[in-house]
PDB file of C-alpha atoms and ligand atoms in Angstrom:
ATOM      1  CA  MET Q   1      28.348 -79.815  20.004  1.00  0.00           C
ATOM      2  CA  SER Q   2      28.862 -77.183  22.612  1.00  0.00           C
ATOM      3  CA  GLU Q   3      26.941 -73.894  22.855  1.00  0.00           C
ATOM      4  CA  THR Q   4      29.566 -72.227  25.040  1.00  0.00           C
ATOM      5  CA  PHE Q   5      31.134 -68.993  24.095  1.00  0.00           C
ATOM      6  CA  THR Q   6      34.790 -69.534  24.793  1.00  0.00           C
ATOM      7  CA  LYS Q   7      37.541 -67.094  25.578  1.00  0.00           C
ATOM      8  CA  SER Q   8      39.241 -67.819  22.294  1.00  0.00           C
ATOM      9  CA  MET Q   9      36.036 -67.024  20.385  1.00  0.00           C
ATOM     10  CA  ALA Q  10      35.825 -63.694  22.200  1.00  0.00           C
ATOM     11  CA  ARG Q  11      39.442 -63.018  21.378  1.00  0.00           C
ATOM     12  CA  ASN Q  12      38.883 -63.781  17.699  1.00  0.00           C
ATOM     13  CA  ILE Q  13      35.913 -61.428  17.549  1.00  0.00           C
ATOM     14  CA  PHE Q  14      37.974 -58.746  19.252  1.00  0.00           C
ATOM     15  CA  TYR Q  15      40.971 -59.056  16.917  1.00  0.00           C
ATOM     16  CA  GLY Q  16      38.876 -59.632  13.790  1.00  0.00           C
ATOM     17  CA  GLY Q  17      36.618 -56.660  14.572  1.00  0.00           C
ATOM     18  CA  SER Q  18      39.550 -54.402  15.357  1.00  0.00           C
ATOM     19  CA  LEU Q  19      41.286 -55.337  12.114  1.00  0.00           C
ATOM     20  CA  PHE Q  20      38.104 -54.883  10.095  1.00  0.00           C
ATOM     21  CA  PHE Q  21      37.404 -51.396  11.419  1.00  0.00           C
ATOM     22  CA  PHE Q  22      41.041 -50.370  11.192  1.00  0.00           C
ATOM     23  CA  LEU Q  23      41.090 -51.324   7.499  1.00  0.00           C
ATOM     24  CA  LEU Q  24      37.783 -49.522   6.978  1.00  0.00           C
ATOM     25  CA  PHE Q  25      39.283 -46.445   8.655  1.00  0.00           C
ATOM     26  CA  LEU Q  26      42.316 -46.578   6.336  1.00  0.00           C
ATOM     27  CA  ALA Q  27      40.121 -46.959   3.253  1.00  0.00           C
ATOM     28  CA  LEU Q  28      37.914 -43.997   4.195  1.00  0.00           C
ATOM     29  CA  THR Q  29      40.969 -41.859   5.025  1.00  0.00           C
ATOM     30  CA  PHE Q  30      42.469 -42.689   1.642  1.00  0.00           C
ATOM     31  CA  ASP Q  31      39.163 -41.925  -0.077  1.00  0.00           C
ATOM     32  CA  THR Q  32      38.933 -38.505   1.630  1.00  0.00           C
ATOM     33  CA  GLU Q  33      42.565 -37.624   0.897  1.00  0.00           C
ATOM     34  CA  SER Q  34      42.201 -38.494  -2.775  1.00  0.00           C
ATOM     35  CA  ALA Q  35      38.956 -36.507  -3.126  1.00  0.00           C
ATOM     36  CA  LEU Q  36      40.319 -33.319  -1.494  1.00  0.00           C
ATOM     37  CA  PRO Q  37      42.376 -31.876  -4.400  1.00  0.00           C
ATOM     38  CA  ASP Q  38      39.229 -31.686  -6.552  1.00  0.00           C
ATOM     39  CA  ARG Q  39      37.122 -30.165  -3.790  1.00  0.00           C
ATOM     40  CA  ASP Q  40      39.131 -27.801  -1.572  1.00  0.00           C
ATOM     41  CA  ASN Q  41      39.817 -25.135  -4.251  1.00  0.00           C
ATOM     42  CA  ARG Q  42      43.544 -25.147  -3.394  1.00  0.00           C
ATOM     43  CA  GLN Q  43      44.459 -23.918  -6.889  1.00  0.00           C
ATOM     44  CA  ALA Q  44      42.741 -20.596  -6.095  1.00  0.00           C
ATOM     45  CA  ILE Q  45      45.029 -19.823  -3.138  1.00  0.00           C
ATOM     46  CA  SER Q  46      47.133 -16.789  -4.075  1.00  0.00           C
ATOM     47  CA  GLU Q  47      49.141 -14.118  -2.245  1.00  0.00           C
ATOM     48  CA  LYS Q  48      46.005 -12.003  -2.188  1.00  0.00           C
ATOM     49  CA  VAL Q  49      43.891 -14.801  -0.698  1.00  0.00           C
ATOM     50  CA  ALA Q  50      46.575 -15.349   1.961  1.00  0.00           C
ATOM     51  CA  LEU Q  51      46.549 -11.634   2.821  1.00  0.00           C
ATOM     52  CA  GLY Q  52      42.741 -11.776   2.955  1.00  0.00           C
ATOM     53  CA  LYS Q  53      42.911 -14.628   5.459  1.00  0.00           C
ATOM     54  CA  LYS Q  54      45.249 -12.493   7.570  1.00  0.00           C
ATOM     55  CA  VAL Q  55      42.777  -9.576   7.466  1.00  0.00           C
ATOM     56  CA  TRP Q  56      40.022 -12.043   8.358  1.00  0.00           C
ATOM     57  CA  GLU Q  57      41.976 -13.221  11.400  1.00  0.00           C
ATOM     58  CA  GLU Q  58      43.281  -9.844  12.582  1.00  0.00           C
ATOM     59  CA  HIS Q  59      39.787  -8.339  12.627  1.00  0.00           C
ATOM     60  CA  ASP Q  60      38.191 -11.400  14.192  1.00  0.00           C
ATOM     61  CA  CYS Q  61      35.460 -11.699  11.554  1.00  0.00           C
ATOM     62  CA  ILE Q  62      34.807 -15.187  12.939  1.00  0.00           C
ATOM     63  CA  GLY Q  63      33.891 -13.582  16.275  1.00  0.00           C
ATOM     64  CA  CYS Q  64      30.534 -12.653  14.693  1.00  0.00           C
ATOM     65  CA  HIS Q  65      30.308 -14.725  11.479  1.00  0.00           C
ATOM     66  CA  THR Q  66      30.523 -18.396  10.613  1.00  0.00           C
ATOM     67  CA  LEU Q  67      32.666 -19.586   7.713  1.00  0.00           C
ATOM     68  CA  LEU Q  68      31.558 -22.979   6.357  1.00  0.00           C
ATOM     69  CA  GLY Q  69      29.583 -23.469   9.556  1.00  0.00           C
ATOM     70  CA  GLU Q  70      32.417 -22.726  11.999  1.00  0.00           C
ATOM     71  CA  GLY Q  71      32.384 -19.584  14.111  1.00  0.00           C
ATOM     72  CA  ALA Q  72      29.908 -17.359  15.923  1.00  0.00           C
ATOM     73  CA  TYR Q  73      26.191 -17.110  15.204  1.00  0.00           C
ATOM     74  CA  PHE Q  74      25.780 -13.336  15.563  1.00  0.00           C
ATOM     75  CA  ALA Q  75      26.061 -12.500  11.846  1.00  0.00           C
ATOM     76  CA  PRO Q  76      25.433 -14.296   8.538  1.00  0.00           C
ATOM     77  CA  GLU Q  77      27.365 -17.327   7.256  1.00  0.00           C
ATOM     78  CA  LEU Q  78      29.990 -16.092   4.771  1.00  0.00           C
ATOM     79  CA  GLY Q  79      31.166 -19.318   3.084  1.00  0.00           C
ATOM     80  CA  ASN Q  80      29.023 -18.613   0.033  1.00  0.00           C
ATOM     81  CA  VAL Q  81      28.596 -14.838   0.367  1.00  0.00           C
ATOM     82  CA  TYR Q  82      30.506 -14.330  -2.901  1.00  0.00           C
ATOM     83  CA  LYS Q  83      27.894 -16.391  -4.758  1.00  0.00           C
ATOM     84  CA  ARG Q  84      25.005 -14.812  -2.847  1.00  0.00           C
ATOM     85  CA  PHE Q  85      26.312 -11.370  -3.807  1.00  0.00           C
ATOM     86  CA  GLY Q  86      26.142 -12.239  -7.515  1.00  0.00           C
ATOM     87  CA  ASN Q  87      29.711 -13.588  -7.910  1.00  0.00           C
ATOM     88  CA  SER Q  88      31.092 -10.141  -7.217  1.00  0.00           C
ATOM     89  CA  THR Q  89      34.033  -9.150  -5.028  1.00  0.00           C
ATOM     90  CA  GLU Q  90      33.075  -5.486  -5.693  1.00  0.00           C
ATOM     91  CA  ALA Q  91      29.705  -6.080  -4.018  1.00  0.00           C
ATOM     92  CA  ILE Q  92      31.457  -7.519  -0.933  1.00  0.00           C
ATOM     93  CA  VAL Q  93      33.879  -4.586  -0.791  1.00  0.00           C
ATOM     94  CA  GLY Q  94      30.972  -2.132  -1.226  1.00  0.00           C
ATOM     95  CA  PHE Q  95      29.039  -3.810   1.567  1.00  0.00           C
ATOM     96  CA  ILE Q  96      31.910  -3.750   4.077  1.00  0.00           C
ATOM     97  CA  LYS Q  97      32.634  -0.074   3.259  1.00  0.00           C
ATOM     98  CA  SER Q  98      28.972   0.923   3.642  1.00  0.00           C
ATOM     99  CA  ARG Q  99      28.558  -0.293   7.239  1.00  0.00           C
ATOM    100  CA  PRO Q 100      27.166   0.717   9.625  1.00  0.00           C
ATOM    101  CA  GLU Q 101      25.573   3.745   7.856  1.00  0.00           C
ATOM    102  CA  ASN Q 102      23.699   1.613   5.290  1.00  0.00           C
ATOM    103  CA  GLY Q 103      22.514  -0.964   7.821  1.00  0.00           C
ATOM    104  CA  ILE Q 104      18.830  -1.653   8.356  1.00  0.00           C
ATOM    105  CA  PRO Q 105      17.639   0.731  11.129  1.00  0.00           C
ATOM    106  CA  GLY Q 106      16.856  -1.051  14.374  1.00  0.00           C
ATOM    107  CA  ARG Q 107      18.794  -4.175  13.398  1.00  0.00           C
ATOM    108  CA  ARG Q 108      22.295  -5.223  14.360  1.00  0.00           C
ATOM    109  CA  SER Q 109      24.850  -3.985  11.901  1.00  0.00           C
ATOM    110  CA  MET Q 110      28.347  -4.730  10.857  1.00  0.00           C
ATOM    111  CA  PRO Q 111      30.860  -2.294  12.418  1.00  0.00           C
ATOM    112  CA  GLN Q 112      33.188  -0.119  10.315  1.00  0.00           C
ATOM    113  CA  PHE Q 113      36.726  -1.515  10.233  1.00  0.00           C
ATOM    114  CA  ASN Q 114      38.329   1.251   8.130  1.00  0.00           C
ATOM    115  CA  LEU Q 115      40.188  -1.304   6.014  1.00  0.00           C
ATOM    116  CA  SER Q 116      42.521  -0.084   3.275  1.00  0.00           C
ATOM    117  CA  ASP Q 117      41.562  -0.764  -0.358  1.00  0.00           C
ATOM    118  CA  GLU Q 118      44.208  -3.491  -0.481  1.00  0.00           C
ATOM    119  CA  GLU Q 119      42.804  -5.163   2.650  1.00  0.00           C
ATOM    120  CA  LEU Q 120      39.227  -4.887   1.365  1.00  0.00           C
ATOM    121  CA  GLU Q 121      40.099  -6.480  -1.971  1.00  0.00           C
ATOM    122  CA  ALA Q 122      42.105  -9.197  -0.251  1.00  0.00           C
ATOM    123  CA  VAL Q 123      39.379 -10.174   2.230  1.00  0.00           C
ATOM    124  CA  ALA Q 124      36.844 -10.237  -0.639  1.00  0.00           C
ATOM    125  CA  GLU Q 125      39.239 -12.452  -2.601  1.00  0.00           C
ATOM    126  CA  PHE Q 126      39.519 -14.742   0.442  1.00  0.00           C
ATOM    127  CA  LEU Q 127      35.710 -15.032   0.569  1.00  0.00           C
ATOM    128  CA  LYS Q 128      35.661 -15.744  -3.187  1.00  0.00           C
ATOM    129  CA  TYR Q 129      38.161 -18.580  -2.601  1.00  0.00           C
ATOM    130  CA  ALA Q 130      36.004 -19.939   0.267  1.00  0.00           C
ATOM    131  CA  SER Q 131      32.938 -19.962  -1.982  1.00  0.00           C
ATOM    132  CA  GLY Q 132      34.803 -22.242  -4.425  1.00  0.00           C
ATOM    133  CA  ILE Q 133      35.249 -25.024  -1.848  1.00  0.00           C
ATOM    134  CA  ASN Q 134      32.933 -27.918  -2.655  1.00  0.00           C
ATOM    135  CA  THR Q 135      31.159 -28.661   0.633  1.00  0.00           C
ATOM    136  CA  ASN Q 136      28.112 -30.384  -0.896  1.00  0.00           C
ATOM    137  CA  ASN Q 137      26.313 -27.061  -0.286  1.00  0.00           C
ATOM    138  CA  TRP Q 138      26.932 -27.232   3.455  1.00  0.00           C
ATOM    139  CA  PRO Q 139      25.849 -25.319   5.454  1.00  0.00           C
ATOM    140  CA  PRO Q 140      22.438 -24.757   3.815  1.00  0.00           C
ATOM    141  CA  ASN Q 141      22.333 -21.002   3.298  1.00  0.00           C
ATOM    142  CA  ILE Q 142      20.316 -19.256   0.643  1.00  0.00           C
ATOM    143  CA  GLN Q 143      19.918 -15.537  -0.001  1.00  0.00           C
ATOM    144  CA  GLY Q 144      16.742 -13.911   1.289  1.00  0.00           C
TER     145      GLY Q 144
HETATM  146  C1  HEC Y   1      30.821  -7.273  15.672  1.00  0.00           C
HETATM  147  C2  HEC Y   1      30.318  -8.307  14.779  1.00  0.00           C
HETATM  148  C3  HEC Y   1      30.887  -8.394  13.380  1.00  0.00           C
HETATM  149  C4  HEC Y   1      32.198  -8.547  13.009  1.00  0.00           C
HETATM  150  C5  HEC Y   1      33.433  -8.649  13.894  1.00  0.00           C
HETATM  151  C6  HEC Y   1      32.207  -8.663  11.566  1.00  0.00           C
HETATM  152  N1  HEC Y   1      30.929  -8.573  11.073  1.00  0.00           N
HETATM  153 FE1  HEC Y   1      30.358  -8.761   9.118  1.00  0.00          FE
HETATM  154  N2  HEC Y   1      28.409  -8.497   9.658  1.00  0.00           N
HETATM  155  C7  HEC Y   1      27.947  -8.303  10.951  1.00  0.00           C
HETATM  156  C8  HEC Y   1      26.501  -8.183  10.934  1.00  0.00           C
HETATM  157  C9  HEC Y   1      25.619  -7.972  12.140  1.00  0.00           C
HETATM  158  C10 HEC Y   1      26.102  -8.307   9.574  1.00  0.00           C
HETATM  159  C11 HEC Y   1      24.684  -8.266   8.992  1.00  0.00           C
HETATM  160  C12 HEC Y   1      23.994  -6.956   9.267  1.00  0.00           C
HETATM  161  C13 HEC Y   1      24.292  -5.847   8.308  1.00  0.00           C
HETATM  162  O1  HEC Y   1      23.622  -5.786   7.274  1.00  0.00           O
HETATM  163  O2  HEC Y   1      25.184  -5.018   8.581  1.00  0.00           O
HETATM  164  C14 HEC Y   1      27.326  -8.506   8.804  1.00  0.00           C
HETATM  165  C15 HEC Y   1      27.364  -8.713   7.434  1.00  0.00           C
HETATM  166  C16 HEC Y   1      28.505  -8.989   6.693  1.00  0.00           C
HETATM  167  C17 HEC Y   1      28.518  -9.283   5.282  1.00  0.00           C
HETATM  168  C18 HEC Y   1      27.285  -9.434   4.395  1.00  0.00           C
HETATM  169  C19 HEC Y   1      26.689 -10.796   4.688  1.00  0.00           C
HETATM  170  C20 HEC Y   1      25.363 -11.090   4.065  1.00  0.00           C
HETATM  171  O3  HEC Y   1      25.079 -12.283   3.859  1.00  0.00           O
HETATM  172  O4  HEC Y   1      24.593 -10.160   3.796  1.00  0.00           O
HETATM  173  C21 HEC Y   1      29.828  -9.466   4.918  1.00  0.00           C
HETATM  174  C22 HEC Y   1      30.362  -9.785   3.526  1.00  0.00           C
HETATM  175  C23 HEC Y   1      30.628  -9.288   6.107  1.00  0.00           C
HETATM  176  N3  HEC Y   1      29.793  -9.007   7.176  1.00  0.00           N
HETATM  177  C24 HEC Y   1      32.000  -9.409   6.152  1.00  0.00           C
HETATM  178  C25 HEC Y   1      32.766  -9.282   7.314  1.00  0.00           C
HETATM  179  C26 HEC Y   1      34.224  -9.341   7.338  1.00  0.00           C
HETATM  180  C27 HEC Y   1      35.108  -9.578   6.134  1.00  0.00           C
HETATM  181  C28 HEC Y   1      34.590  -9.167   8.637  1.00  0.00           C
HETATM  182  C29 HEC Y   1      35.993  -9.061   9.199  1.00  0.00           C
HETATM  183  C30 HEC Y   1      36.829  -8.025   8.595  1.00  0.00           C
HETATM  184  C31 HEC Y   1      33.377  -9.011   9.426  1.00  0.00           C
HETATM  185  N4  HEC Y   1      32.297  -9.087   8.591  1.00  0.00           N
HETATM  186  C32 HEC Y   1      33.356  -8.823  10.807  1.00  0.00           C
HETATM  187  C33 HEC Y   1      28.721  -8.262  12.097  1.00  0.00           C
HETATM  188  C34 HEC Y   1      30.091  -8.396  12.155  1.00  0.00           C
END
């Protein structure tokens, strides 16, 4: 019996390992794809949500905020702001309108964007949609 590790053994490990991990990759991709429709809140996407996303992009909200963990760290995470504001789009609209006058003195404040009522409602609706995405509560972000 020989203890040598031959070239053909190495080759078999290489091909077998590659095949194993490729199949694992396919299985996990399939698992993710089939879980998405129940988690990504796609049924909530409306014209208004789409307009809200446009407002979000045109005013570079992500230049200060994160959304589901992605973005800048200057201002609060907004992925669940709808829930943190008591499931209320009115509260979000009221907040955006009230800045910077109602900010906490001496602390950084949100600028005033002078959005129209339609834009305000749409961006709030976009944030409501974002709050409905099931991210397993990521990123951890509680009020207060
Ligand atoms: C120049 C940086 C900046 C930009 C750009 C910005 N924000 Fe803010 N935002 C802030 C800061 C700072 C706060 C928290 C301080 C405060 O109370 O004003 C805040 C707070 C908020 C809050 C309340 C969050 C909470 O958890 O209390 C909402 C909602 C919000 N912003 C929405 C928006 C939207 C929508 C846009 C894009 C139209 C936007 N922000 C763009 C700086 C910014």
